[in-house]
Tab-separated table of C-alpha atoms in Angstrom:
chain	number	residue	atom	x	y	z
A	1	MET	CA	-0.221	0.045	-0.025
A	2	ARG	CA	2.841	2.465	0.842
A	3	SER	CA	4.576	1.828	-2.429
A	4	PHE	CA	1.099	2.253	-4.154
A	5	ILE	CA	0.568	5.545	-2.705
A	6	ARG	CA	3.984	6.951	-3.294
A	7	ARG	CA	3.847	5.951	-6.882
A	8	SER	CA	0.498	7.454	-7.387
A	9	LEU	CA	0.896	10.747	-5.436
A	10	TRP	CA	4.575	11.363	-4.755
A	11	ASP	CA	7.221	10.205	-7.131
A	12	VAL	CA	7.585	12.431	-9.932
A	13	VAL	CA	8.370	11.155	-13.206
A	14	PRO	CA	10.700	12.487	-15.709
A	15	ARG	CA	9.099	15.022	-18.195
A	16	ASP	CA	9.836	18.140	-20.478
A	17	GLN	CA	6.715	20.153	-20.742
A	18	ARG	CA	8.109	23.730	-20.612
A	19	ASP	CA	6.095	26.228	-22.483
A	20	THR	CA	7.401	29.348	-24.222
A	21	PRO	CA	7.091	32.623	-22.162
A	22	GLU	CA	4.134	33.622	-24.537
A	23	ALA	CA	2.449	30.323	-24.301
A	24	PHE	CA	2.639	30.523	-20.534
A	25	ARG	CA	1.093	34.037	-20.381
A	26	ARG	CA	-1.672	32.717	-22.739
A	27	ARG	CA	-2.452	29.884	-20.223
A	28	GLN	CA	-2.740	32.268	-17.210
A	29	MET	CA	-4.983	34.689	-18.950
A	30	VAL	CA	-7.168	32.029	-20.169
A	31	ALA	CA	-7.160	30.086	-16.880
A	32	ALA	CA	-7.935	33.455	-14.956
A	33	ALA	CA	-11.067	34.232	-17.084
A	34	VAL	CA	-12.390	30.622	-17.277
A	35	VAL	CA	-12.404	29.904	-13.407
A	36	VAL	CA	-14.592	33.009	-13.019
A	37	VAL	CA	-16.867	32.199	-15.746
A	38	GLY	CA	-17.048	28.537	-14.462
A	39	ALA	CA	-17.707	29.489	-10.833
A	40	VAL	CA	-20.618	31.726	-12.034
A	41	VAL	CA	-22.258	28.999	-14.231
A	42	LEU	CA	-21.840	26.324	-11.404
A	43	GLY	CA	-23.347	28.485	-8.683
A	44	TRP	CA	-26.313	29.030	-11.140
A	45	SER	CA	-26.824	25.440	-11.943
A	46	LEU	CA	-27.011	24.367	-8.292
A	47	ARG	CA	-29.550	26.845	-7.533
A	48	LEU	CA	-32.081	25.651	-10.312
A	49	GLU	CA	-34.980	23.468	-9.787
A	50	PRO	CA	-33.952	19.749	-9.328
A	51	GLY	CA	-34.854	17.619	-12.222
A	52	GLY	CA	-35.811	20.726	-14.279
A	53	ASN	CA	-34.525	20.865	-17.858
A	54	LEU	CA	-32.673	24.137	-17.375
A	55	PHE	CA	-30.555	22.162	-14.777
A	56	TYR	CA	-29.316	19.707	-17.388
A	57	VAL	CA	-28.646	22.610	-19.835
A	58	ALA	CA	-26.537	24.437	-17.200
A	59	ALA	CA	-24.614	21.333	-16.418
A	60	VAL	CA	-23.603	20.810	-20.024
A	61	VAL	CA	-22.689	24.572	-20.313
A	62	LEU	CA	-20.437	24.183	-17.383
A	63	ALA	CA	-18.542	20.964	-18.850
A	64	GLY	CA	-18.313	23.118	-21.926
A	65	VAL	CA	-16.825	26.089	-20.173
A	66	TRP	CA	-14.108	23.944	-18.331
A	67	ALA	CA	-13.260	21.810	-21.474
A	68	ALA	CA	-13.016	24.706	-23.773
A	69	GLY	CA	-10.809	26.595	-21.404
A	70	ALA	CA	-8.555	23.687	-21.046
A	71	PHE	CA	-8.082	23.272	-24.854
A	72	LEU	CA	-7.809	27.005	-25.493
A	73	SER	CA	-4.980	27.374	-23.009
A	74	GLY	CA	-2.477	25.156	-24.860
A	75	ARG	CA	-1.009	21.774	-24.952
A	76	LEU	CA	-2.250	19.114	-22.628
A	77	HIS	CA	-0.478	15.957	-21.626
A	78	LEU	CA	-1.916	12.578	-20.523
A	79	GLY	CA	1.239	11.810	-18.199
A	80	ARG	CA	3.006	8.537	-17.199
A	81	MET	CA	3.802	6.544	-13.970
A	82	ALA	CA	6.722	4.263	-13.262
A	83	ARG	CA	6.236	0.427	-13.352
A	84	GLY	CA	9.491	-0.752	-12.085
A	85	GLY	CA	12.838	0.407	-13.246
A	86	GLU	CA	12.877	2.688	-16.272
A	87	VAL	CA	9.524	1.482	-17.568
A	88	PHE	CA	6.768	4.182	-17.720
A	89	VAL	CA	3.078	3.600	-18.550
A	90	ARG	CA	-0.119	5.477	-18.833
A	91	PRO	CA	-1.595	5.600	-15.376
A	92	ILE	CA	-4.917	3.529	-15.579
A	93	VAL	CA	-5.415	0.941	-12.929
A	94	ALA	CA	-3.790	2.922	-10.061
A	95	PRO	CA	-5.783	6.083	-10.454
A	96	ILE	CA	-9.238	4.019	-10.340
A	97	LEU	CA	-8.003	2.006	-7.336
A	98	LEU	CA	-7.051	5.484	-5.609
A	99	GLY	CA	-10.566	6.744	-6.509
A	100	LEU	CA	-12.172	3.523	-5.021
A	101	LEU	CA	-10.053	4.176	-1.876
A	102	MET	CA	-11.407	7.635	-1.637
A	103	VAL	CA	-14.947	6.353	-2.057
A	104	GLY	CA	-14.403	4.210	0.936
A	105	VAL	CA	-13.229	7.202	2.994
A	106	PHE	CA	-16.107	9.474	2.045
A	107	VAL	CA	-18.684	6.590	2.793
A	108	LEU	CA	-17.356	6.214	6.255
A	109	GLY	CA	-17.528	10.059	6.655
A	110	ALA	CA	-21.033	10.131	5.222
A	111	LEU	CA	-22.205	7.608	7.976
A	112	VAL	CA	-20.970	10.230	10.463
A	113	VAL	CA	-22.321	13.301	8.738
A	114	ARG	CA	-25.799	11.952	8.366
A	115	GLU	CA	-26.132	11.998	12.158
A	116	ILE	CA	-25.354	15.804	12.233
A	117	ASP	CA	-28.447	17.499	11.155
A	118	PRO	CA	-26.993	20.793	9.897
A	119	LEU	CA	-24.365	18.970	7.871
A	120	ALA	CA	-26.788	16.387	6.681
A	121	SER	CA	-28.914	19.036	5.117
A	122	TYR	CA	-26.327	20.241	3.048
A	123	VAL	CA	-25.630	16.688	1.517
A	124	SER	CA	-29.432	16.260	1.113
A	125	SER	CA	-29.938	19.408	-0.849
A	126	VAL	CA	-27.379	17.922	-3.380
A	127	LEU	CA	-28.900	14.639	-3.554
A	128	ALA	CA	-32.318	16.351	-4.506
A	129	TYR	CA	-30.991	16.479	-7.932
A	130	ALA	CA	-30.535	12.679	-7.913
A	131	ASP	CA	-33.833	12.108	-6.322
A	132	GLU	CA	-35.870	14.409	-8.701
A	133	GLY	CA	-33.949	13.846	-11.946
A	134	SER	CA	-32.923	11.176	-14.265
A	135	LEU	CA	-30.261	9.105	-12.685
A	136	PRO	CA	-28.768	7.710	-15.909
A	137	LEU	CA	-28.738	11.305	-17.263
A	138	LEU	CA	-27.206	12.503	-14.226
A	139	ALA	CA	-24.542	9.739	-14.412
A	140	VAL	CA	-23.680	11.016	-18.025
A	141	ILE	CA	-23.490	14.543	-16.920
A	142	THR	CA	-21.233	13.532	-13.818
A	143	PHE	CA	-19.006	11.581	-16.054
A	144	PHE	CA	-18.320	14.318	-18.484
A	145	ASN	CA	-18.062	17.092	-16.007
A	146	GLY	CA	-15.447	15.095	-13.955
A	147	ILE	CA	-13.288	14.823	-17.244
A	148	ALA	CA	-13.861	18.632	-18.077
A	149	GLU	CA	-13.151	19.671	-14.511
A	150	GLU	CA	-9.785	17.701	-14.574
A	151	LEU	CA	-9.005	19.039	-18.222
A	152	PHE	CA	-9.175	22.523	-16.848
A	153	PHE	CA	-8.052	22.422	-13.229
A	154	ARG	CA	-5.272	19.840	-13.507
A	155	GLY	CA	-4.628	20.671	-17.083
A	156	ALA	CA	-4.810	24.215	-18.180
A	157	MET	CA	-4.557	25.820	-14.634
A	158	TYR	CA	-2.061	23.744	-13.303
A	159	ALA	CA	0.210	24.336	-16.203
A	160	ALA	CA	-0.362	27.997	-15.731
A	161	ILE	CA	0.834	28.399	-12.074
A	162	PRO	CA	4.617	28.616	-11.789
A	163	ARG	CA	4.943	27.682	-8.278
A	164	HIS	CA	2.931	25.422	-5.730
A	165	PRO	CA	0.495	24.391	-8.353
A	166	VAL	CA	-0.992	21.565	-6.318
A	167	LEU	CA	-1.979	24.139	-3.518
A	168	TRP	CA	-3.203	26.904	-5.892
A	169	THR	CA	-5.201	24.580	-8.203
A	170	THR	CA	-6.899	22.984	-5.170
A	171	LEU	CA	-7.814	26.384	-3.716
A	172	ALA	CA	-9.146	27.546	-7.162
A	173	TYR	CA	-11.145	24.396	-7.338
A	174	VAL	CA	-12.507	24.831	-3.605
A	175	VAL	CA	-13.425	28.453	-4.531
A	176	ALA	CA	-15.334	27.697	-7.599
A	177	THR	CA	-17.124	24.850	-5.781
A	178	LEU	CA	-18.301	27.133	-2.863
A	179	ALA	CA	-20.025	29.158	-5.432
A	180	THR	CA	-22.766	26.611	-4.981
A	181	GLY	CA	-23.131	27.745	-1.548
A	182	ASN	CA	-22.908	24.259	-0.001
A	183	VAL	CA	-20.156	23.818	2.445
A	184	MET	CA	-20.005	20.159	2.102
A	185	LEU	CA	-19.313	20.446	-1.493
A	186	GLY	CA	-16.564	22.609	-0.775
A	187	PHE	CA	-14.923	20.068	1.861
A	188	ALA	CA	-15.164	17.455	-0.741
A	189	ALA	CA	-13.424	19.573	-3.107
A	190	ILE	CA	-10.534	20.139	-0.750
A	191	LEU	CA	-9.735	16.277	-0.718
A	192	LEU	CA	-10.562	15.607	-4.172
A	193	GLY	CA	-8.628	18.613	-5.282
A	194	ALA	CA	-5.452	17.774	-3.313
A	195	VAL	CA	-5.381	14.165	-4.392
A	196	CYS	CA	-5.996	14.856	-8.071
A	197	GLY	CA	-3.322	17.629	-7.804
A	198	LEU	CA	-0.747	15.335	-6.450
A	199	GLU	CA	-1.604	12.875	-9.216
A	200	ARG	CA	-0.904	15.398	-11.740
A	201	ARG	CA	2.484	16.571	-10.067
A	202	ALA	CA	3.508	12.837	-9.995
A	203	SER	CA	2.476	11.699	-13.282
A	204	GLY	CA	2.791	14.854	-15.223
A	205	GLY	CA	-0.549	14.772	-16.927
A	206	ILE	CA	-4.292	14.627	-16.787
A	207	LEU	CA	-5.191	11.112	-17.408
A	208	ALA	CA	-4.698	10.053	-13.659
A	209	PRO	CA	-6.521	12.710	-12.111
A	210	ILE	CA	-9.431	12.194	-14.601
A	211	LEU	CA	-9.652	8.513	-13.726
A	212	THR	CA	-9.712	9.085	-10.086
A	213	HIS	CA	-12.214	12.109	-10.200
A	214	ILE	CA	-14.773	9.996	-12.326
A	215	THR	CA	-14.336	6.910	-10.286
A	216	TRP	CA	-15.153	9.032	-7.226
A	217	SER	CA	-17.946	10.998	-8.298
A	218	LEU	CA	-19.808	8.389	-10.067
A	219	SER	CA	-19.439	6.092	-7.072
A	220	MET	CA	-20.679	8.806	-4.735
A	221	LEU	CA	-23.499	9.741	-7.063
A	222	PHE	CA	-25.016	6.147	-6.577
A	223	LEU	CA	-23.876	5.321	-2.980
A	224	LEU	CA	-24.972	8.567	-1.114
A	225	PRO	CA	-28.590	8.314	-1.798
A	226	LEU	CA	-28.502	4.870	-0.154
A	227	ILE	CA	-26.869	6.479	2.983
A	228	PHE	CA	-29.027	9.502	3.199
């Protein structure tokens, strides 16, 4: 387990991904503009009527904002992780397992939170979208939003920050999420953002964060209604 965690989150693989000064400034300008627009759209989407058509439109628009910002910012890299010696592979299995490990931690936390009425009400307000809406459609939206968020936060924004990108992208992700007004979503964003940021730092790319994010978010979509 210790070796698995170290390779997934800490051991940095060799890479050469430096941007020119012009490309770097472009990333910074695009990232700054998109994070503001995305926070506004996210806050709007989670204030709409659960199950309403406008909510689904807003969710699709949000995914489009994150993805467009990522691709407009410049080059994106999939990343690699070590598999013994000097062999490097695309990170696939390890990020999924890490996502499942996070699911276990969050499920244990949810069992505690449901006994605390003020916190449980925040979670229930988010779950209303699953209760009132189409679960298969929400799963599709959750899947693509997870990809789009990682493309932007661990792709475009991470590459636009010269120092301490794990810290600053996590903070930006939390601030954007707090636009919903839901503190429990903000707390989840701290943990998810930190883990995905460390994966990005270790692997040098977006594939590992994407796989961890969608594994976690889809699992929680189906598991949390069973707990609350």
